Tab-separated table of C-alpha atoms in Angstrom:
chain	number	residue	atom	x	y	z
A	1	MET	CA	12.610	-30.523	-24.546
A	2	ALA	CA	13.894	-28.351	-27.335
A	3	PRO	CA	11.774	-27.794	-30.521
A	4	LEU	CA	12.226	-30.452	-33.103
A	5	SER	CA	14.027	-28.234	-35.625
A	6	LYS	CA	16.541	-27.130	-32.945
A	7	ALA	CA	17.039	-30.767	-31.864
A	8	HIS	CA	17.752	-31.843	-35.456
A	9	ALA	CA	20.246	-29.127	-36.010
A	10	ALA	CA	22.004	-29.953	-32.762
A	11	LEU	CA	22.138	-33.539	-33.556
A	12	ALA	CA	23.723	-32.815	-36.968
A	13	ALA	CA	26.264	-30.612	-35.330
A	14	LEU	CA	27.083	-33.294	-32.716
A	15	ARG	CA	27.742	-35.847	-35.479
A	16	GLU	CA	29.892	-33.454	-37.229
A	17	ASP	CA	31.894	-32.451	-34.095
A	18	LEU	CA	32.520	-35.720	-32.385
A	19	ALA	CA	35.567	-37.756	-33.118
A	20	GLY	CA	33.475	-40.851	-32.133
A	21	ASP	CA	30.219	-41.960	-33.499
A	22	VAL	CA	26.660	-40.844	-32.813
A	23	HIS	CA	23.690	-43.046	-33.044
A	24	ALA	CA	20.034	-42.196	-33.046
A	25	PRO	CA	16.923	-44.374	-33.567
A	26	GLY	CA	16.828	-45.737	-37.071
A	27	ASP	CA	20.548	-45.492	-37.603
A	28	PRO	CA	22.505	-48.638	-38.568
A	29	GLY	CA	24.176	-49.857	-35.297
A	30	TYR	CA	21.627	-48.158	-33.026
A	31	ASP	CA	20.296	-51.376	-31.650
A	32	ASP	CA	23.799	-52.811	-31.047
A	33	ALA	CA	24.849	-49.563	-29.328
A	34	ARG	CA	21.895	-49.817	-26.908
A	35	THR	CA	22.407	-53.408	-25.962
A	36	VAL	CA	23.757	-54.009	-22.437
A	37	PHE	CA	25.018	-57.057	-20.518
A	38	ASN	CA	21.682	-57.608	-18.807
A	39	ALA	CA	19.113	-59.009	-21.088
A	40	MET	CA	16.324	-57.678	-18.759
A	41	ILE	CA	17.153	-54.117	-19.695
A	42	ASP	CA	15.573	-52.809	-22.968
A	43	ARG	CA	15.703	-49.000	-23.282
A	44	ARG	CA	15.708	-46.663	-26.185
A	45	PRO	CA	17.874	-43.500	-25.892
A	46	ALA	CA	17.257	-40.592	-28.132
A	47	VAL	CA	21.037	-40.302	-28.885
A	48	ILE	CA	24.043	-42.495	-28.085
A	49	ALA	CA	27.379	-40.616	-28.254
A	50	GLN	CA	30.322	-43.115	-28.518
A	51	CYS	CA	32.944	-40.729	-27.389
A	52	ALA	CA	36.591	-41.208	-28.458
A	53	ASN	CA	38.212	-38.658	-26.054
A	54	GLU	CA	37.490	-36.107	-23.351
A	55	SER	CA	36.600	-33.225	-25.802
A	56	ASP	CA	33.835	-35.527	-27.178
A	57	VAL	CA	32.513	-36.055	-23.565
A	58	VAL	CA	32.605	-32.258	-22.997
A	59	ARG	CA	30.827	-31.668	-26.246
A	60	SER	CA	28.138	-34.275	-25.445
A	61	VAL	CA	27.382	-32.945	-21.988
A	62	ARG	CA	26.826	-29.544	-23.459
A	63	PHE	CA	24.676	-30.932	-26.133
A	64	ALA	CA	22.304	-32.627	-23.569
A	65	ARG	CA	22.253	-29.582	-21.417
A	66	ASP	CA	21.286	-27.360	-24.327
A	67	LEU	CA	18.421	-29.658	-25.260
A	68	ASP	CA	17.414	-30.553	-21.789
A	69	LEU	CA	18.109	-34.165	-22.283
A	70	LYS	CA	18.611	-36.764	-19.472
A	71	ILE	CA	22.127	-38.130	-19.369
A	72	ALA	CA	23.198	-41.688	-18.634
A	73	VAL	CA	26.898	-42.783	-18.648
A	74	ARG	CA	28.032	-46.034	-20.005
A	75	GLY	CA	31.444	-47.229	-18.930
A	76	GLY	CA	33.219	-50.453	-20.027
A	77	GLY	CA	31.483	-53.012	-17.956
A	78	HIS	CA	28.097	-54.551	-16.799
A	79	SER	CA	25.658	-52.010	-15.518
A	80	VAL	CA	23.548	-54.976	-14.349
A	81	ALA	CA	20.840	-52.429	-12.947
A	82	GLY	CA	20.554	-50.804	-16.415
A	83	MET	CA	21.889	-47.526	-15.135
A	84	ALA	CA	23.995	-47.076	-18.363
A	85	LEU	CA	20.878	-46.479	-20.436
A	86	ASN	CA	17.763	-44.289	-20.323
A	87	ASP	CA	14.726	-43.767	-22.518
A	88	ASN	CA	14.573	-40.665	-24.774
A	89	GLY	CA	17.762	-39.041	-23.328
A	90	LEU	CA	21.530	-39.052	-24.201
A	91	VAL	CA	23.917	-41.979	-23.421
A	92	ILE	CA	27.499	-41.044	-23.080
A	93	ASP	CA	29.337	-44.206	-24.139
A	94	LEU	CA	32.891	-44.405	-23.050
A	95	ARG	CA	33.933	-47.819	-24.213
A	96	ARG	CA	36.238	-46.554	-26.923
A	97	MET	CA	38.236	-44.722	-24.295
A	98	HIS	CA	39.814	-47.775	-22.834
A	99	ALA	CA	43.550	-47.097	-23.058
A	100	VAL	CA	45.713	-48.007	-20.028
A	101	THR	CA	49.070	-46.455	-19.546
A	102	VAL	CA	51.342	-48.028	-16.944
A	103	ASP	CA	54.304	-46.261	-15.302
A	104	PRO	CA	56.341	-48.975	-13.693
A	105	ALA	CA	58.686	-46.582	-12.005
A	106	SER	CA	55.959	-44.859	-10.021
A	107	ARG	CA	53.791	-47.856	-9.981
A	108	THR	CA	50.789	-46.161	-11.247
A	109	ALA	CA	48.367	-46.679	-14.242
A	110	ARG	CA	46.256	-44.139	-15.988
A	111	VAL	CA	43.052	-45.954	-16.987
A	112	GLY	CA	40.522	-44.693	-19.583
A	113	GLY	CA	37.002	-44.373	-18.329
A	114	GLY	CA	35.754	-47.120	-20.692
A	115	ALA	CA	38.351	-49.676	-19.804
A	116	THR	CA	37.470	-53.118	-18.466
A	117	MET	CA	39.490	-55.134	-15.875
A	118	SER	CA	40.922	-57.079	-18.876
A	119	HIS	CA	42.405	-53.959	-20.309
A	120	LEU	CA	43.844	-52.984	-16.901
A	121	ASP	CA	45.157	-56.473	-15.822
A	122	ARG	CA	46.763	-57.280	-19.202
A	123	ALA	CA	48.593	-53.873	-19.261
A	124	THR	CA	49.920	-54.339	-15.661
A	125	GLU	CA	50.829	-57.963	-15.977
A	126	PRO	CA	54.057	-57.697	-17.922
A	127	HIS	CA	55.473	-55.489	-15.227
A	128	ARG	CA	54.397	-57.843	-12.461
A	129	LEU	CA	52.174	-55.156	-11.072
A	130	ALA	CA	48.542	-55.246	-10.177
A	131	THR	CA	45.850	-53.376	-8.105
A	132	THR	CA	42.503	-54.553	-6.750
A	133	GLY	CA	40.056	-55.219	-9.614
A	134	GLY	CA	36.727	-56.760	-9.938
A	135	ARG	CA	36.173	-60.533	-9.809
A	136	ALA	CA	35.507	-60.621	-13.526
A	137	SER	CA	37.604	-59.470	-16.497
A	138	THR	CA	34.507	-57.798	-18.073
A	139	THR	CA	33.867	-55.465	-15.063
A	140	GLY	CA	34.258	-51.813	-16.021
A	141	VAL	CA	37.122	-50.139	-14.109
A	142	GLY	CA	35.475	-46.632	-13.828
A	143	GLY	CA	32.161	-47.714	-12.104
A	144	PHE	CA	33.957	-50.394	-10.036
A	145	VAL	CA	36.450	-47.926	-8.606
A	146	LEU	CA	34.181	-45.041	-8.013
A	147	GLY	CA	31.701	-47.343	-6.292
A	148	GLY	CA	34.355	-48.758	-3.827
A	149	GLY	CA	35.811	-51.662	-5.506
A	150	SER	CA	36.105	-55.124	-3.917
A	151	GLY	CA	38.038	-58.085	-5.634
A	152	TRP	CA	40.405	-60.992	-5.175
A	153	LEU	CA	43.209	-58.710	-3.871
A	154	ASP	CA	41.404	-56.403	-1.611
A	155	ARG	CA	42.428	-58.099	1.658
A	156	LEU	CA	46.134	-57.481	0.610
A	157	PHE	CA	45.986	-54.186	-1.265
A	158	GLY	CA	42.785	-52.585	-0.002
A	159	LEU	CA	39.652	-51.688	-1.815
A	160	SER	CA	40.238	-50.264	-5.421
A	161	VAL	CA	39.118	-46.783	-4.142
A	162	ASP	CA	41.952	-46.909	-1.521
A	163	ASN	CA	44.313	-47.022	-4.518
A	164	LEU	CA	42.765	-44.159	-6.289
A	165	LEU	CA	45.180	-41.342	-6.816
A	166	GLY	CA	43.203	-38.967	-9.289
A	167	VAL	CA	40.238	-38.618	-11.439
A	168	GLU	CA	39.714	-36.743	-14.647
A	169	LEU	CA	36.049	-35.679	-14.667
A	170	VAL	CA	33.586	-33.775	-16.873
A	171	THR	CA	31.110	-32.043	-14.637
A	172	ALA	CA	27.480	-31.302	-15.128
A	173	ASP	CA	28.281	-27.809	-16.653
A	174	GLY	CA	30.613	-29.422	-19.309
A	175	GLN	CA	33.842	-28.424	-17.557
A	176	ALA	CA	36.871	-30.830	-17.577
A	177	VAL	CA	38.403	-30.902	-14.080
A	178	ARG	CA	40.832	-33.037	-12.112
A	179	ALA	CA	40.293	-34.322	-8.625
A	180	SER	CA	43.082	-35.543	-6.257
A	181	GLU	CA	44.287	-34.960	-2.751
A	182	GLU	CA	45.706	-31.617	-3.944
A	183	GLU	CA	43.081	-30.573	-6.575
A	184	ASN	CA	39.442	-30.304	-5.628
A	185	PRO	CA	39.941	-32.516	-2.564
A	186	ASP	CA	36.235	-32.422	-1.474
A	187	LEU	CA	35.144	-33.731	-4.886
A	188	PHE	CA	38.000	-36.351	-4.725
A	189	TRP	CA	36.692	-37.506	-1.403
A	190	ALA	CA	33.081	-37.780	-2.902
A	191	LEU	CA	34.432	-39.978	-5.670
A	192	HIS	CA	35.504	-42.508	-3.038
A	193	GLY	CA	32.199	-44.395	-3.149
A	194	GLY	CA	29.835	-41.677	-4.563
A	195	GLY	CA	29.918	-43.350	-7.931
A	196	GLY	CA	28.809	-41.442	-11.004
A	197	ASN	CA	26.835	-38.704	-9.286
A	198	PHE	CA	29.434	-36.035	-9.731
A	199	GLY	CA	30.448	-36.250	-13.456
A	200	VAL	CA	31.766	-38.357	-16.168
A	201	ALA	CA	35.017	-39.955	-15.269
A	202	THR	CA	37.056	-39.902	-18.414
A	203	ALA	CA	40.275	-41.332	-16.715
A	204	LEU	CA	41.417	-42.620	-13.349
A	205	THR	CA	44.963	-42.919	-12.062
A	206	LEU	CA	45.516	-45.875	-9.752
A	207	ARG	CA	48.260	-47.049	-7.460
A	208	LEU	CA	49.765	-50.514	-8.474
A	209	HIS	CA	51.522	-53.083	-6.308
A	210	GLU	CA	54.080	-55.723	-6.842
A	211	LEU	CA	52.516	-59.177	-7.665
A	212	PRO	CA	55.191	-61.527	-8.781
A	213	ALA	CA	53.185	-64.703	-8.290
A	214	PHE	CA	49.591	-65.838	-7.974
A	215	ALA	CA	48.076	-69.274	-7.311
A	216	ILE	CA	44.626	-70.813	-6.746
A	217	ALA	CA	42.938	-73.837	-5.285
A	218	LEU	CA	39.392	-74.408	-6.820
A	219	LEU	CA	37.606	-77.351	-5.232
A	220	LEU	CA	34.163	-78.691	-5.942
A	221	TYR	CA	32.222	-80.571	-3.231
A	222	LEU	CA	28.999	-82.321	-3.100
A	223	PRO	CA	26.262	-80.185	-1.489
A	224	GLU	CA	26.061	-82.487	1.551
A	225	HIS	CA	29.695	-81.521	2.308
A	226	GLY	CA	29.055	-77.909	1.741
A	227	PRO	CA	28.537	-76.868	5.551
A	228	GLU	CA	31.963	-78.481	6.474
A	229	ALA	CA	33.730	-76.887	3.505
A	230	VAL	CA	32.427	-73.608	4.348
A	231	ARG	CA	33.587	-73.929	8.040
A	232	VAL	CA	36.972	-75.083	6.950
A	233	TYR	CA	37.331	-72.160	4.425
A	234	ARG	CA	36.189	-69.772	7.220
A	235	GLU	CA	39.158	-71.065	9.566
A	236	VAL	CA	41.643	-70.972	6.692
A	237	ILE	CA	40.827	-67.317	6.030
A	238	GLU	CA	40.445	-66.135	9.624
A	239	ASN	CA	43.711	-67.798	10.585
A	240	GLY	CA	45.522	-67.053	7.369
A	241	PRO	CA	47.474	-64.024	5.976
A	242	PRO	CA	45.934	-61.295	3.852
A	243	GLU	CA	47.550	-62.695	0.788
A	244	ALA	CA	44.701	-65.403	1.030
A	245	GLY	CA	41.347	-64.596	-0.397
A	246	GLY	CA	38.742	-66.105	-2.649
A	247	GLY	CA	35.135	-67.147	-1.616
A	248	VAL	CA	32.614	-69.928	-1.495
A	249	ILE	CA	30.524	-70.160	-4.637
A	250	TYR	CA	27.608	-72.597	-4.897
A	251	LEU	CA	27.029	-73.103	-8.520
A	252	THR	CA	25.849	-75.312	-11.359
A	253	ALA	CA	28.889	-77.419	-12.050
A	254	PRO	CA	30.223	-76.390	-15.511
A	255	PRO	CA	31.320	-78.613	-18.290
A	256	GLU	CA	35.070	-78.010	-17.698
A	257	GLU	CA	37.732	-80.628	-18.269
A	258	PHE	CA	38.471	-81.001	-14.580
A	259	VAL	CA	34.770	-81.594	-13.555
A	260	PRO	CA	33.592	-85.118	-13.617
A	261	ALA	CA	30.828	-85.721	-16.176
A	262	GLY	CA	28.419	-86.898	-13.546
A	263	LEU	CA	28.659	-83.638	-11.642
A	264	VAL	CA	28.117	-81.290	-14.722
A	265	GLY	CA	24.761	-79.552	-14.667
A	266	ARG	CA	24.236	-80.360	-10.885
A	267	LEU	CA	24.564	-78.273	-7.830
A	268	ALA	CA	28.032	-78.141	-6.296
A	269	CYS	CA	29.693	-76.197	-3.538
A	270	GLY	CA	32.756	-74.550	-4.948
A	271	VAL	CA	35.562	-73.220	-2.744
A	272	LEU	CA	38.078	-70.880	-4.379
A	273	LEU	CA	41.141	-70.017	-2.423
A	274	THR	CA	43.209	-67.288	-4.160
A	275	TYR	CA	46.714	-66.534	-3.075
A	276	ALA	CA	48.955	-63.651	-3.805
A	277	GLY	CA	52.201	-65.701	-3.792
A	278	THR	CA	53.612	-68.921	-4.706
A	279	GLU	CA	51.810	-72.262	-5.323
A	280	ASP	CA	53.930	-74.012	-2.468
A	281	ASP	CA	52.831	-71.398	-0.021
A	282	MET	CA	49.205	-71.641	-1.186
A	283	ARG	CA	49.228	-75.371	-0.880
A	284	LYS	CA	50.174	-75.212	2.783
A	285	ILE	CA	47.250	-72.910	3.562
A	286	ALA	CA	44.887	-74.869	1.370
A	287	GLN	CA	45.771	-78.197	3.002
A	288	PRO	CA	42.661	-78.431	5.284
A	289	LEU	CA	40.447	-77.858	2.242
A	290	LEU	CA	42.332	-80.364	0.135
A	291	ALA	CA	41.852	-82.990	2.922
A	292	LEU	CA	38.116	-82.800	2.554
A	293	PRO	CA	36.409	-85.306	0.313
A	294	HIS	CA	35.867	-83.354	-2.946
A	295	GLU	CA	34.807	-84.210	-6.521
A	296	ALA	CA	36.885	-81.920	-8.587
A	297	GLU	CA	40.139	-79.748	-8.152
A	298	LEU	CA	42.017	-77.153	-10.078
A	299	VAL	CA	45.140	-76.302	-8.130
A	300	GLY	CA	48.257	-74.455	-9.074
A	301	ALA	CA	50.008	-71.337	-10.083
A	302	MET	CA	47.973	-69.106	-12.533
A	303	PRO	CA	48.507	-65.599	-13.673
A	304	TYR	CA	46.127	-63.210	-11.760
A	305	ALA	CA	44.854	-61.768	-15.165
A	306	ASP	CA	43.747	-65.426	-16.103
A	307	VAL	CA	42.034	-65.827	-12.629
A	308	GLN	CA	40.129	-62.675	-13.333
A	309	CYS	CA	38.554	-64.543	-16.379
A	310	MET	CA	37.448	-67.610	-14.459
A	311	ILE	CA	33.856	-66.605	-13.519
A	312	ASP	CA	33.059	-64.234	-16.416
A	313	ASP	CA	29.454	-64.519	-17.270
A	314	PRO	CA	28.359	-64.268	-20.900
A	315	PRO	CA	26.364	-61.291	-21.923
A	316	GLY	CA	22.784	-61.482	-22.907
A	317	MET	CA	21.664	-63.318	-19.768
A	318	ARG	CA	19.076	-62.162	-17.247
A	319	ASN	CA	20.612	-60.748	-14.068
A	320	TYR	CA	19.504	-59.752	-10.624
A	321	TRP	CA	21.984	-59.427	-7.838
A	322	SER	CA	22.040	-58.243	-4.164
A	323	ALA	CA	24.195	-58.556	-1.123
A	324	GLU	CA	24.271	-58.355	2.663
A	325	TYR	CA	27.301	-57.393	4.751
A	326	LEU	CA	27.675	-59.506	7.829
A	327	THR	CA	28.772	-59.041	11.498
A	328	GLY	CA	30.420	-62.509	11.470
A	329	LEU	CA	30.130	-65.971	10.283
A	330	PRO	CA	28.830	-68.167	13.203
A	331	ASP	CA	28.058	-71.934	12.660
A	332	GLU	CA	24.276	-71.151	12.592
A	333	LEU	CA	24.627	-68.736	9.749
A	334	VAL	CA	26.931	-71.229	7.776
A	335	ASP	CA	24.069	-73.818	8.089
A	336	ILE	CA	21.572	-71.244	6.980
A	337	PHE	CA	23.629	-70.211	3.997
A	338	ALA	CA	24.194	-73.847	2.955
A	339	ALA	CA	20.647	-74.753	3.230
A	340	ARG	CA	19.542	-71.956	1.007
A	341	ALA	CA	21.802	-73.220	-1.683
A	342	LEU	CA	19.615	-76.224	-1.881
A	343	THR	CA	16.854	-74.135	-3.254
A	344	MET	CA	18.955	-72.329	-5.739
A	345	PRO	CA	17.668	-72.458	-9.377
A	346	VAL	CA	19.739	-75.103	-11.101
A	347	PRO	CA	20.873	-75.489	-13.832
A	348	THR	CA	21.334	-71.681	-14.375
A	349	GLY	CA	24.158	-69.375	-14.165
A	350	THR	CA	23.134	-68.325	-10.725
A	351	GLN	CA	25.703	-68.284	-7.940
A	352	HIS	CA	25.327	-68.319	-4.148
A	353	VAL	CA	28.484	-66.452	-3.000
A	354	LEU	CA	30.206	-65.879	0.341
A	355	PHE	CA	33.313	-63.615	0.378
A	356	PRO	CA	35.785	-62.802	3.083
A	357	LEU	CA	36.812	-59.051	3.711
A	358	GLY	CA	39.110	-58.018	6.635
A	359	GLY	CA	42.898	-57.388	6.210
A	360	ALA	CA	43.655	-54.222	4.343
A	361	ILE	CA	40.027	-53.500	3.811
A	362	ALA	CA	39.454	-53.166	7.645
A	363	ASP	CA	42.751	-51.315	8.016
A	364	GLY	CA	42.194	-48.831	5.170
A	365	PRO	CA	41.102	-45.155	5.377
A	366	ALA	CA	38.207	-44.803	7.627
A	367	HIS	CA	37.157	-41.307	6.383
A	368	TYR	CA	35.959	-42.308	2.880
A	369	PRO	CA	32.242	-43.008	2.263
A	370	VAL	CA	32.746	-46.793	2.527
A	371	PRO	CA	30.714	-47.982	5.576
A	372	TYR	CA	31.065	-51.639	5.047
A	373	ARG	CA	34.824	-51.692	5.605
A	374	ASP	CA	34.695	-53.321	9.068
A	375	SER	CA	32.472	-56.200	8.035
A	376	PRO	CA	34.385	-59.518	7.850
A	377	TRP	CA	32.062	-61.421	5.414
A	378	VAL	CA	29.544	-60.673	2.741
A	379	VAL	CA	26.923	-62.863	1.209
A	380	HIS	CA	26.306	-62.030	-2.462
A	381	PRO	CA	23.418	-63.751	-4.138
A	382	PHE	CA	24.063	-63.525	-7.790
A	383	GLY	CA	21.083	-64.421	-9.952
A	384	VAL	CA	21.855	-65.325	-13.694
A	385	TRP	CA	19.504	-67.083	-15.948
A	386	GLU	CA	18.300	-67.338	-19.555
A	387	ASP	CA	14.630	-67.996	-19.633
A	388	PRO	CA	12.231	-65.059	-18.948
A	389	ALA	CA	9.770	-67.679	-17.430
A	390	ASP	CA	12.350	-68.073	-14.633
A	391	ASP	CA	12.217	-64.303	-13.666
A	392	ALA	CA	10.122	-64.615	-10.691
A	393	ARG	CA	11.680	-67.618	-9.013
A	394	CYS	CA	15.227	-66.369	-9.599
A	395	VAL	CA	14.426	-62.884	-8.169
A	396	ARG	CA	12.535	-64.474	-5.324
A	397	TRP	CA	15.504	-66.712	-4.482
A	398	VAL	CA	17.910	-63.658	-4.219
A	399	ARG	CA	15.498	-61.939	-1.990
A	400	ASP	CA	15.167	-65.060	0.174
A	401	VAL	CA	18.935	-65.105	0.700
A	402	ARG	CA	18.888	-61.644	1.883
A	403	ALA	CA	15.989	-62.394	4.255
A	404	ASP	CA	17.890	-65.410	5.625
A	405	VAL	CA	20.900	-63.615	6.577
A	406	ARG	CA	19.484	-60.274	7.686
A	407	PRO	CA	19.699	-61.076	11.493
A	408	TRP	CA	23.533	-60.858	10.979
A	409	SER	CA	23.520	-57.983	8.582
A	410	THR	CA	25.468	-54.725	9.456
A	411	GLY	CA	23.039	-52.741	7.455
A	412	ALA	CA	25.726	-51.470	5.281
A	413	VAL	CA	26.126	-52.549	1.681
A	414	TYR	CA	28.641	-52.160	-1.314
A	415	LEU	CA	26.355	-50.476	-3.961
A	416	ASN	CA	28.203	-52.076	-6.933
A	417	PHE	CA	26.670	-55.348	-5.747
A	418	VAL	CA	23.063	-54.211	-5.893
A	419	GLY	CA	20.714	-52.702	-8.307
A	420	ASP	CA	17.937	-50.085	-7.590
A	421	GLU	CA	16.749	-51.122	-4.084
A	422	GLY	CA	15.524	-47.769	-3.080
A	423	ALA	CA	16.841	-44.570	-1.402
A	424	ASP	CA	17.430	-46.209	2.023
A	425	ARG	CA	19.856	-48.635	0.456
A	426	VAL	CA	21.780	-45.832	-1.092
A	427	VAL	CA	22.199	-44.281	2.329
A	428	ALA	CA	23.137	-47.675	3.616
A	429	GLY	CA	25.850	-47.849	0.986
A	430	LEU	CA	27.357	-44.490	1.825
A	431	GLY	CA	26.723	-44.050	5.596
A	432	VAL	CA	24.320	-41.516	7.099
A	433	ASP	CA	26.925	-38.799	7.907
A	434	ASN	CA	28.641	-39.362	4.654
A	435	HIS	CA	25.422	-39.171	2.696
A	436	ARG	CA	24.781	-35.849	4.272
A	437	ARG	CA	28.177	-34.430	3.210
A	438	LEU	CA	27.720	-36.113	-0.338
A	439	THR	CA	24.386	-34.315	-0.670
A	440	ALA	CA	26.099	-30.964	-0.127
A	441	LEU	CA	28.734	-31.704	-2.603
A	442	LYS	CA	26.118	-33.025	-5.150
A	443	THR	CA	24.229	-29.732	-4.789
A	444	GLN	CA	27.550	-27.836	-5.464
A	445	TYR	CA	28.628	-29.811	-8.462
A	446	ASP	CA	25.320	-31.041	-9.936
A	447	PRO	CA	22.403	-28.983	-8.524
A	448	ASP	CA	20.120	-30.080	-11.459
A	449	ASN	CA	20.876	-33.797	-10.762
A	450	VAL	CA	21.979	-34.139	-14.507
A	451	PHE	CA	23.790	-37.404	-13.482
A	452	ARG	CA	20.927	-39.309	-11.909
A	453	PHE	CA	21.169	-42.701	-13.554
A	454	ASN	CA	23.176	-44.210	-10.769
A	455	HIS	CA	22.783	-44.878	-7.083
A	456	ASN	CA	21.477	-41.374	-6.892
A	457	ILE	CA	22.456	-38.751	-4.346
A	458	GLN	CA	19.840	-36.144	-4.823
A	459	PRO	CA	20.800	-32.534	-4.431
A	460	ALA	CA	19.396	-30.649	-1.504
């Protein structure tokens, strides 16, 4: 740590140099600047640099290196595990850098490192273009993509990282570089799943796809009909086209207009069928689900960007998430999954989720550090609650879900779905051989492990 007089002088210079704002403890706005989505996270950085451009990021990295400060990077989204903050270090906050520029002729978008899915989806929507995004409009694009990127469109368009064309990055020595297939190709490979280990992504260029129509069927079933609904959904997906996606979501029935008053606040089995196409074509595929006894339905054409907002969770809740990637979905596992829903903390924001993979995910590039690509299904227990008194039971429930399905687990995992679950889970999220190569690249680009507040790949 630098002497106090040097630190004060350096902070004053940083405030003067940055186009964005700088916050330190005691400053107006400091507490707002350090507040994140997950109310379980409460950390006090020494400095928060709200960067407005790439030059601000370069200057902030060099400031931290000069003072030997730890660096955390905050993108536009959730950072449920709290990796966007640290204690007594520097936070590089990218949220002001959220511009999205769409080139409809080349079907590409340049996305600022602090953009959310809402920024991206609303920019591409007028052009009837889209790319795979997270399942919530509040997801940050940068962390989502660099971590792999699974969403409603992945069975058709591939993982988000399969659509990554270039990254503008500030490295640990404060240099602005570009990574693509042609420039720094080893670094570009590492960014296909390696997350924030290699620098600060100030902008990403993504491939877009035509998406002229989108439709959904959201059905709510009583829990006793859940196992049958899951089985029917399984058959719909496994026999359907890659345009079909969605998931099974056990949840506390919300106070929405389409939900009967008697169901609100109670456990329900939700099935969401998404379809990258017309309502008529979606209804044909959804017919077996519609034929089952259900309590509520929301069926029809809906803009993809609006669907992205459907399961947004409000900030300020307490969150604990995890996941297991599965070898298949046999009837025995369906029954176990449905039974565990009956122990879910209700009423809370907690969700018991089952997503399909396959399609373009399985057919995508095999050489990227994405070891869960061949898994057909994933279970994603998604703990969300308000009262700190519920911490123990909600965390325990998430861990019980993982334990239930572990006999069918591939062992691989999508790291964006989990928090800090230890070094072995990081390796599981990247693959053993990939992790070895990533370690060598981490040693090359960040030998001092400057960027460590992430699913960390430690340098050799």
